[in-house]
Structure formats: C-alpha cells, structure tokens
PDB file of C-alpha atoms in Angstrom:
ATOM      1  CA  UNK A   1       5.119 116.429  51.148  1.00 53.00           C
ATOM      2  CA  UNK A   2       8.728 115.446  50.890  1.00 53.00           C
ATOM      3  CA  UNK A   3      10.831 114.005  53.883  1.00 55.00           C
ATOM      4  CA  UNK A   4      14.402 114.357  53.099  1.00 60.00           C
ATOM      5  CA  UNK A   5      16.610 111.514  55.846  1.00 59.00           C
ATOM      6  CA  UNK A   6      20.370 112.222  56.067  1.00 70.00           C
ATOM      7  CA  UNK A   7      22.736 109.613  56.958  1.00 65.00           C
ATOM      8  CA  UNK A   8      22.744 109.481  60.925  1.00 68.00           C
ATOM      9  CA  UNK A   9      18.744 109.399  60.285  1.00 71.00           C
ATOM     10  CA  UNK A  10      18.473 105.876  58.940  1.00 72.00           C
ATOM     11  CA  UNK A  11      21.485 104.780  60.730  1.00 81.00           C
ATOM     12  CA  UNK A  12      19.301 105.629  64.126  1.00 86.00           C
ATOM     13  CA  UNK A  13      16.996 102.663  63.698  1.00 88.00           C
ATOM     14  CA  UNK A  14      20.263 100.051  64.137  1.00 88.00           C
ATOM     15  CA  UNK A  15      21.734 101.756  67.033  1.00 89.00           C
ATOM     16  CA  UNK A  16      18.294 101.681  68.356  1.00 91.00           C
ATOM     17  CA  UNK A  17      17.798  98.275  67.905  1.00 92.00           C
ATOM     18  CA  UNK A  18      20.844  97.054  68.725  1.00 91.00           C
ATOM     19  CA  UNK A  19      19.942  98.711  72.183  1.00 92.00           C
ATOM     20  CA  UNK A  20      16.944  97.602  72.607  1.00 94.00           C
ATOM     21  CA  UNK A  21      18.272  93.645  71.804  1.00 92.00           C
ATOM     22  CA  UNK A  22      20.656  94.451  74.819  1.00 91.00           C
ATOM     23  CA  UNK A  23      17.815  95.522  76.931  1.00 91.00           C
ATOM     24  CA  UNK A  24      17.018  92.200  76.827  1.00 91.00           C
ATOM     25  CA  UNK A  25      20.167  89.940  76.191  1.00 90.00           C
ATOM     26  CA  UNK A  26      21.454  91.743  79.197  1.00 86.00           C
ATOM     27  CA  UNK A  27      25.478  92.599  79.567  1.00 85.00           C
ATOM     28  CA  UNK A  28      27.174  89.704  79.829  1.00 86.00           C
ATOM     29  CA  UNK A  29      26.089  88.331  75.917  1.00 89.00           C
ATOM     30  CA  UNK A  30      26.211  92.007  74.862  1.00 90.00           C
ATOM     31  CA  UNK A  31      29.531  92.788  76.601  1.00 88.00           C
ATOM     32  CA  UNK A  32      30.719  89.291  74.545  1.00 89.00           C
ATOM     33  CA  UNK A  33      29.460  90.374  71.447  1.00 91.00           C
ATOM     34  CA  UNK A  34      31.197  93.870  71.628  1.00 91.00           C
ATOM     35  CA  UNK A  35      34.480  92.519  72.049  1.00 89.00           C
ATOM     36  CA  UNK A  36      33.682  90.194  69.126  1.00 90.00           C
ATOM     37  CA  UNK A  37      32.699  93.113  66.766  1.00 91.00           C
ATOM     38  CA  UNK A  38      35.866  94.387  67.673  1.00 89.00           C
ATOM     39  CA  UNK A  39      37.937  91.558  66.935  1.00 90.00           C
ATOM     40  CA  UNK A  40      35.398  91.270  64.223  1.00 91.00           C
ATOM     41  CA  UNK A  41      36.904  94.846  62.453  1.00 89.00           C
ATOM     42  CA  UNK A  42      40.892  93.581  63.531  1.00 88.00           C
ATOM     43  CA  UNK A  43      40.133  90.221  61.446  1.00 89.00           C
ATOM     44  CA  UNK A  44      38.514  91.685  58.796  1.00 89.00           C
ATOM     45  CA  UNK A  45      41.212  94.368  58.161  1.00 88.00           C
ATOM     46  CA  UNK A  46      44.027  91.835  58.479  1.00 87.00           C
ATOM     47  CA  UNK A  47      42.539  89.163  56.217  1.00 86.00           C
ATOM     48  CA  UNK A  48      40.144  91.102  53.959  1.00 82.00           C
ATOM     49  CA  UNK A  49      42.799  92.195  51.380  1.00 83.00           C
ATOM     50  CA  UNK A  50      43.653  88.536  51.465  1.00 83.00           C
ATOM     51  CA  UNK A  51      40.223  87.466  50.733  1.00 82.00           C
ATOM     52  CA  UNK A  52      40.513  86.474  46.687  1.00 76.00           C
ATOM     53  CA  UNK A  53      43.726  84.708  47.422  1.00 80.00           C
ATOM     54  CA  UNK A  54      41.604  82.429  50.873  1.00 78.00           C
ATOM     55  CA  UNK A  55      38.925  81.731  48.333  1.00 78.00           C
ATOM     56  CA  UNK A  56      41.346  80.121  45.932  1.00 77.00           C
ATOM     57  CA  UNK A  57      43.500  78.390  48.266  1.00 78.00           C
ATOM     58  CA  UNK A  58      39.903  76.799  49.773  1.00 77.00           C
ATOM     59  CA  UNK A  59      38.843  76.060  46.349  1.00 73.00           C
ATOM     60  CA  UNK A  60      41.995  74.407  45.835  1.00 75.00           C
ATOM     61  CA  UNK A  61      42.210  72.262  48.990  1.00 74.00           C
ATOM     62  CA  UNK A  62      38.166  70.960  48.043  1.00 71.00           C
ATOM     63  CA  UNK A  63      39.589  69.886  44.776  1.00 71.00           C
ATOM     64  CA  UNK A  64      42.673  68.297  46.308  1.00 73.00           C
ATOM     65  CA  UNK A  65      39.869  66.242  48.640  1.00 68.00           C
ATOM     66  CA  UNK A  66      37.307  65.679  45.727  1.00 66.00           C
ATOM     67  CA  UNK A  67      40.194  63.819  43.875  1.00 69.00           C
ATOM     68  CA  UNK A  68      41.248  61.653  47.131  1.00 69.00           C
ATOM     69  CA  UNK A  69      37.761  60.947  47.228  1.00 67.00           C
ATOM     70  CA  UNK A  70      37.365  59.930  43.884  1.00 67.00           C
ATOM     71  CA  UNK A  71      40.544  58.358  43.423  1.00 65.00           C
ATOM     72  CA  UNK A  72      41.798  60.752  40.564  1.00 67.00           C
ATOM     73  CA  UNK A  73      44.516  62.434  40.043  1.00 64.00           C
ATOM     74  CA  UNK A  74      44.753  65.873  41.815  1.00 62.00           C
ATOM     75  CA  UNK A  75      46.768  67.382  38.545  1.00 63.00           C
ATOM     76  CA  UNK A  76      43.055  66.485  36.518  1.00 62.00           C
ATOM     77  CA  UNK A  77      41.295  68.485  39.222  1.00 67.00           C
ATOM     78  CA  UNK A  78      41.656  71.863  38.096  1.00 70.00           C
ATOM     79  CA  UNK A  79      40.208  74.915  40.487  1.00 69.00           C
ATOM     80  CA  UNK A  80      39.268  78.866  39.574  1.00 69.00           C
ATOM     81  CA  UNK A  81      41.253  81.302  40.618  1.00 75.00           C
ATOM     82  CA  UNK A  82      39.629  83.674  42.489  1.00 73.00           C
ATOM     83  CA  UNK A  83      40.273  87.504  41.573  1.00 74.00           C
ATOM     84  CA  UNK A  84      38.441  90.087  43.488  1.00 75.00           C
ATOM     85  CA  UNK A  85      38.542  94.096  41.577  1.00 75.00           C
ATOM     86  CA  UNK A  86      40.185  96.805  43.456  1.00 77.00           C
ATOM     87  CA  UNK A  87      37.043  98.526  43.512  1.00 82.00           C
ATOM     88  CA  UNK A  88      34.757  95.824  44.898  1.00 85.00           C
ATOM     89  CA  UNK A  89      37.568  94.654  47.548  1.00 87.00           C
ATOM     90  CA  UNK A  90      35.830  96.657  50.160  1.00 88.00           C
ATOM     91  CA  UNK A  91      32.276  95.482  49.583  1.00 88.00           C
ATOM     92  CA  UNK A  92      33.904  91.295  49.852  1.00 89.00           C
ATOM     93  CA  UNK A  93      35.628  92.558  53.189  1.00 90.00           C
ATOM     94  CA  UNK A  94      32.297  94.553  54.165  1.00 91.00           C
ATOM     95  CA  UNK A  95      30.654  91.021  53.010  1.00 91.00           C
ATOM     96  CA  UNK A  96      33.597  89.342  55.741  1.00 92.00           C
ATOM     97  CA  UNK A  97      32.949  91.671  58.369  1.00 93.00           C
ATOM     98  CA  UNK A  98      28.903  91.381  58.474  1.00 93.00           C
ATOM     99  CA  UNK A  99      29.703  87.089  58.965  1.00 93.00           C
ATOM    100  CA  UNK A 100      32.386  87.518  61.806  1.00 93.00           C
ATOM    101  CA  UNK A 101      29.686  90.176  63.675  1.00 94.00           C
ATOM    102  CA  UNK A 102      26.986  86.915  62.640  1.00 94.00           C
ATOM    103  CA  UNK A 103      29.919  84.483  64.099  1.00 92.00           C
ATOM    104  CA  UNK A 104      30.788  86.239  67.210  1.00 91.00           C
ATOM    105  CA  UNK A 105      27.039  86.760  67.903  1.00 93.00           C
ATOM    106  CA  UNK A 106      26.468  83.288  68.391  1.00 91.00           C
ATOM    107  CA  UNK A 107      29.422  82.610  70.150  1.00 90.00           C
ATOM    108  CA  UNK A 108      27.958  85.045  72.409  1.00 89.00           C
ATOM    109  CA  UNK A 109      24.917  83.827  72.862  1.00 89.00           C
ATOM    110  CA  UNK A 110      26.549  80.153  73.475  1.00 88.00           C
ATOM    111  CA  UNK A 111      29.338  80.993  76.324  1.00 85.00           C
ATOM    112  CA  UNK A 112      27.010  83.100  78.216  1.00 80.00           C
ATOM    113  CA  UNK A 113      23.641  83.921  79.132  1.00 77.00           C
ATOM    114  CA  UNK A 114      21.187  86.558  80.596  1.00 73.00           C
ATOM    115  CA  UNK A 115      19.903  84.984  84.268  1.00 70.00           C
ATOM    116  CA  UNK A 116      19.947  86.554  87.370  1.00 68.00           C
ATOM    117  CA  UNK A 117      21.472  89.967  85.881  1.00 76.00           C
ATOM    118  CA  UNK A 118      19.258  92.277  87.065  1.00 79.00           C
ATOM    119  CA  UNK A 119      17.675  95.714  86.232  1.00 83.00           C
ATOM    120  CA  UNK A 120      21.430  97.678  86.146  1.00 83.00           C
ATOM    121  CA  UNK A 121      22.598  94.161  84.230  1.00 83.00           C
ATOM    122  CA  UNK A 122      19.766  95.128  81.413  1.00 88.00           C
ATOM    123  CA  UNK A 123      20.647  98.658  81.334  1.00 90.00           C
ATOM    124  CA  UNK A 124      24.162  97.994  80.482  1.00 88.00           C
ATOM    125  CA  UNK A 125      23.272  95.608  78.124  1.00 89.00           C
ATOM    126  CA  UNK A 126      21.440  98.201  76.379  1.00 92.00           C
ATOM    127  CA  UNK A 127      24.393 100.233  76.516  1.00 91.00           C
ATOM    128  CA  UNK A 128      27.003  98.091  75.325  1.00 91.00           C
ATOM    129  CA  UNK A 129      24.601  97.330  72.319  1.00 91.00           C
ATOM    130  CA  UNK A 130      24.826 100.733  71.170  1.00 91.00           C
ATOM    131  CA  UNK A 131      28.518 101.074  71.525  1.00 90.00           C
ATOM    132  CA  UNK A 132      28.869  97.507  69.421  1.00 91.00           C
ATOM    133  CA  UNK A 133      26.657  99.480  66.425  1.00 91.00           C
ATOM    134  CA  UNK A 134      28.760 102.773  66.543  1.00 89.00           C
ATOM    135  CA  UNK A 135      31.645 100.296  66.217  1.00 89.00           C
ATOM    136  CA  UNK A 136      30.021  98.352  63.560  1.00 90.00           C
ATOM    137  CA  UNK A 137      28.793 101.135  61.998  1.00 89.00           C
ATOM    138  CA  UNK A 138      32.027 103.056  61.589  1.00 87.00           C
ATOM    139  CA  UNK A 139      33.922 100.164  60.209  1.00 88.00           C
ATOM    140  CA  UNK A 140      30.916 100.102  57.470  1.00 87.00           C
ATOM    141  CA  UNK A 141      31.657 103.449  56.577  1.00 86.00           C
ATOM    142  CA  UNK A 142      35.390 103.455  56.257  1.00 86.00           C
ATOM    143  CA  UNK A 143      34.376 100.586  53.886  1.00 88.00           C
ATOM    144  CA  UNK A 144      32.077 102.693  51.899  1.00 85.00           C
ATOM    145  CA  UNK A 145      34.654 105.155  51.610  1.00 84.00           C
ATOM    146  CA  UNK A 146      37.399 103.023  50.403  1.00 85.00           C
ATOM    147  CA  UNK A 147      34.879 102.166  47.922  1.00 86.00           C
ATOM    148  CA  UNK A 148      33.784 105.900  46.561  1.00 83.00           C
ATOM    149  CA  UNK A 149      37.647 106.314  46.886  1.00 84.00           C
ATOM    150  CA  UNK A 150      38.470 103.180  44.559  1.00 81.00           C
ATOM    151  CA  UNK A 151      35.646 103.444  42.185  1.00 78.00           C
ATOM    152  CA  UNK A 152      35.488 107.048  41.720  1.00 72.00           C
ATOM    153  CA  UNK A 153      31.460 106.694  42.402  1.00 63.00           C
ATOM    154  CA  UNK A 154      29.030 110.162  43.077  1.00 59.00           C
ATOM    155  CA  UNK A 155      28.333 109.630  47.143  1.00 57.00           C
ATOM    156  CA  UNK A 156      25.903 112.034  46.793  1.00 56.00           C
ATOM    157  CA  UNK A 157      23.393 111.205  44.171  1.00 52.00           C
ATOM    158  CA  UNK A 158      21.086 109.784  47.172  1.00 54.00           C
ATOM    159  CA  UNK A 159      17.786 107.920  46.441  1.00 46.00           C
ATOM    160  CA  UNK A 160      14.103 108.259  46.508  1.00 44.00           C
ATOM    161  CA  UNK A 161      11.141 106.334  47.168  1.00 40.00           C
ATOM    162  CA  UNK A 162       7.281 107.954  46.330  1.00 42.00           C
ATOM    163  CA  UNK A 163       3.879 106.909  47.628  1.00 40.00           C
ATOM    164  CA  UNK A 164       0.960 108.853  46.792  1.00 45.00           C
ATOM    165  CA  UNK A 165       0.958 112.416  48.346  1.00 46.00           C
ATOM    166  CA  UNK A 166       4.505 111.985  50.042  1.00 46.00           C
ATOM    167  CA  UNK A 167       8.111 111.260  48.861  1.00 43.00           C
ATOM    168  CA  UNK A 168      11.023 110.229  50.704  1.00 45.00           C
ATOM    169  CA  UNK A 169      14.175 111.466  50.094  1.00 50.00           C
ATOM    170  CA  UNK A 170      17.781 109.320  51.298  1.00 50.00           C
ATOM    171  CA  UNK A 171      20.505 111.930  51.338  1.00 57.00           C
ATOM    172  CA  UNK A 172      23.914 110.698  49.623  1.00 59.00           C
ATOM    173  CA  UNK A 173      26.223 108.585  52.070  1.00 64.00           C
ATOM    174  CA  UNK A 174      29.385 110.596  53.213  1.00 66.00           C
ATOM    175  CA  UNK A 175      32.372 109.883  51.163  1.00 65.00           C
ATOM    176  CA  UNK A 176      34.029 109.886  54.369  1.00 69.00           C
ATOM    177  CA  UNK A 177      33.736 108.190  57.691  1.00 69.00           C
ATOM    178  CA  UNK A 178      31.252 110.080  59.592  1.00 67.00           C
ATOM    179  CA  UNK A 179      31.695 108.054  62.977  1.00 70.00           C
ATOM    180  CA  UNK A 180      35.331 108.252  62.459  1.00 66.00           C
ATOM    181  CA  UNK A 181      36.954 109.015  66.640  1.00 67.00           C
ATOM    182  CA  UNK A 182      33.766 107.660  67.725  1.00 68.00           C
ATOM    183  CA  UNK A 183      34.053 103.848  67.162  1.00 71.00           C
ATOM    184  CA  UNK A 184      37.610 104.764  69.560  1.00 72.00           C
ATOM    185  CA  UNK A 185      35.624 106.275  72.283  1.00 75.00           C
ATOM    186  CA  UNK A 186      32.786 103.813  72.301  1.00 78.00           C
ATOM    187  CA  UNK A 187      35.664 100.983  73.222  1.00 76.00           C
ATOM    188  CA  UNK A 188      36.755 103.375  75.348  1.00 76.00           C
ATOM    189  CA  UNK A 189      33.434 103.874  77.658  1.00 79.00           C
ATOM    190  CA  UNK A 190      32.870 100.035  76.876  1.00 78.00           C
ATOM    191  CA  UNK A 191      36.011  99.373  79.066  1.00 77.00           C
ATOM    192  CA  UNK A 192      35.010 102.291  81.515  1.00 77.00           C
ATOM    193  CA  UNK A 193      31.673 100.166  81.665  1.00 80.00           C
ATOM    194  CA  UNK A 194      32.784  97.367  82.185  1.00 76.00           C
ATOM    195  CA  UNK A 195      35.461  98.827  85.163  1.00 74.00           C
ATOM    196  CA  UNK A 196      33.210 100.201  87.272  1.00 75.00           C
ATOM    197  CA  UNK A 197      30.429  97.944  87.313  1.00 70.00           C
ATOM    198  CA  UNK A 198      32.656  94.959  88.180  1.00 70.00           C
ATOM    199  CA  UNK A 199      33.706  97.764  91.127  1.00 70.00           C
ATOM    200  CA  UNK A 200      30.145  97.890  91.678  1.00 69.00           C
ATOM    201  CA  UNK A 201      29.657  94.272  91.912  1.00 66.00           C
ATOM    202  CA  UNK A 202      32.235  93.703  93.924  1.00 65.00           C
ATOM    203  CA  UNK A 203      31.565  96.087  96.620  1.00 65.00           C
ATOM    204  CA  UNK A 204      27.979  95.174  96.743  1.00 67.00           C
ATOM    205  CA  UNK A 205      29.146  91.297  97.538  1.00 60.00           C
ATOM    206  CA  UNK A 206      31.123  92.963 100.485  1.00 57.00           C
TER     207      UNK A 206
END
C-alpha cells in the first residue's frame, strides 16, 4: 500500500496544532503572538538580507570586548567575516524568522495570560492560532521559493519513507508560494476578530 501526502497534507498537522495550543492559551496570548509573527515576517524581511553583515559586526564588537577585557590591543584581536551564499540566504533568514516566532512567543506568554477568558475567549484563541500558522506558514514558503529560485534545485523530487507492507510518499514542495493572498486575509479576519469581539465585550459590560 502506498500513501502519497501533498503539501497542504503535512502542513495540516501545524495549523492543527497551533489551534489546538490556542484552545488552551486562550486569545489574549494567542492574539499577542499573532501580531508578533507578523512583526516576526516585517523583521525578518528587513534585516534578513543583512544577516552575514549583523553576524560580523557582533563578532567584531565580542572581540573589541574580549581585548578590553584582557587588556590587549583590539588591532591583535582579529574576527571572521561572516559571508552567507546567495543560495542559502533564505534558509539563515528562514533560520531568523523561526527565533523571532520563538521570541515573540514568550513575550506573549509573559505580558499576558489566559484567566477568566471564557468559553468564546478559548474559541478565539483557537482561531487566532490558526491564522498565526497560515501566516507563518506562507512566509516559510516564499522562503523555500527564493531558495528553488536561487539554487536552481528540483522542488519536485519529493521523498519517501517504507515500513513493511506500506510506503509513504511526500509529494515535492511547490516552487511557489502556495498560501500566497492567504497570509493577507488571515491578518485581515485577525483584525475583524479582534473588532467585533471587543464590540462584543463591550456591549455585554453594558
């Protein structure tokens, strides 16, 4: 028997997760963490192409320190420069992205919290997890197809994995954004969300 999953098949299971962590967390830490993975994806394209040039200016800066520290001369501290290939540029920024949605997740989780939010409260939060995944989700496929783009690399060769009696097929990855329009509309019904339950909420106090 052979299963054959195409991309939106094993890219379920995250958008499913991430819905079901909301479920819990609630709306207010998964309202949070949307914006962040938004923010995350404006960060990440502004200072992602930058990313080599960061790395060497930290480097630098650590060696500047580690001769204070020592009391040598900074000009016998010498530093790498850090080069990152056009092909691999959008697997560093991919690398960026993933810690800013890892940063802005525990932000989340520190400025707010999930008491006294309800059964509706839950069922946003479940909802708002979802739309953070689409938006995660499409910003990690524009990077894989800046990569196929730079590299020149077969998107469809696809993978397999056999156990006795059944194999499982994993379709090639688009060379193109799939979820392109969609990571737009899920901000888009995130701020509808957000609208008319703070309507809700405000009416009910009345």
């Amino acid at each position: 028997m052979t299963i054959t999953l195409q991309w939106w098949q094993w890219t379920m299971p995250a958008i499913v997760a991430c819905a079901i962590i909301g479920l819990y967390m609630g709306w207010r830490i998964m309202g949070l963490w949307t914006v962040g993975v938004f923010f995350s994806g404006l960060v990440a394209a502004r200072l992602g192409p930058k990313l080599g040039q960061l790395t060497t200016k930290l480097l630098s800066v650590g060696g500047q320190f580690f001769a204070i520290a020592t009391g040598k001369d900074e000009a016998t501290i010498s530093t790498p420069k850090v080069t990152i290939a056009s092909p691999w540029e959008p697997v560093a920024i991919a690398v960026f992205f993933a810690g800013l949605l890892w940063l802005s997740w525990i932000i989340a989780r520190r400025l707010t919290n999930k008491d006294e939010i309800g059964l509706l409260g839950h069922l946003l939060g479940a909802a708002f997890g979802a739309l953070a995944s689409l938006i995660a989700l499409s910003q990690g496929f524009d990077y894989w197809a800046d990569f196929i783009r730079r590299s020149g690399a077969n998107s469809n060769s696809g993978a397999a994995v056999t156990v006795p009696q059944v194999s499982i097929a994993i379709a090639g990855i688009p060379s193109t954004n799939p979820l392109v329009g969609l990571a737009t509309g899920a901000i888009g019904l995130f701020l509808l969300l957000i609208i008319v339950y703070t309507i809700w909420r405000a009416l009910r106090a009345t």
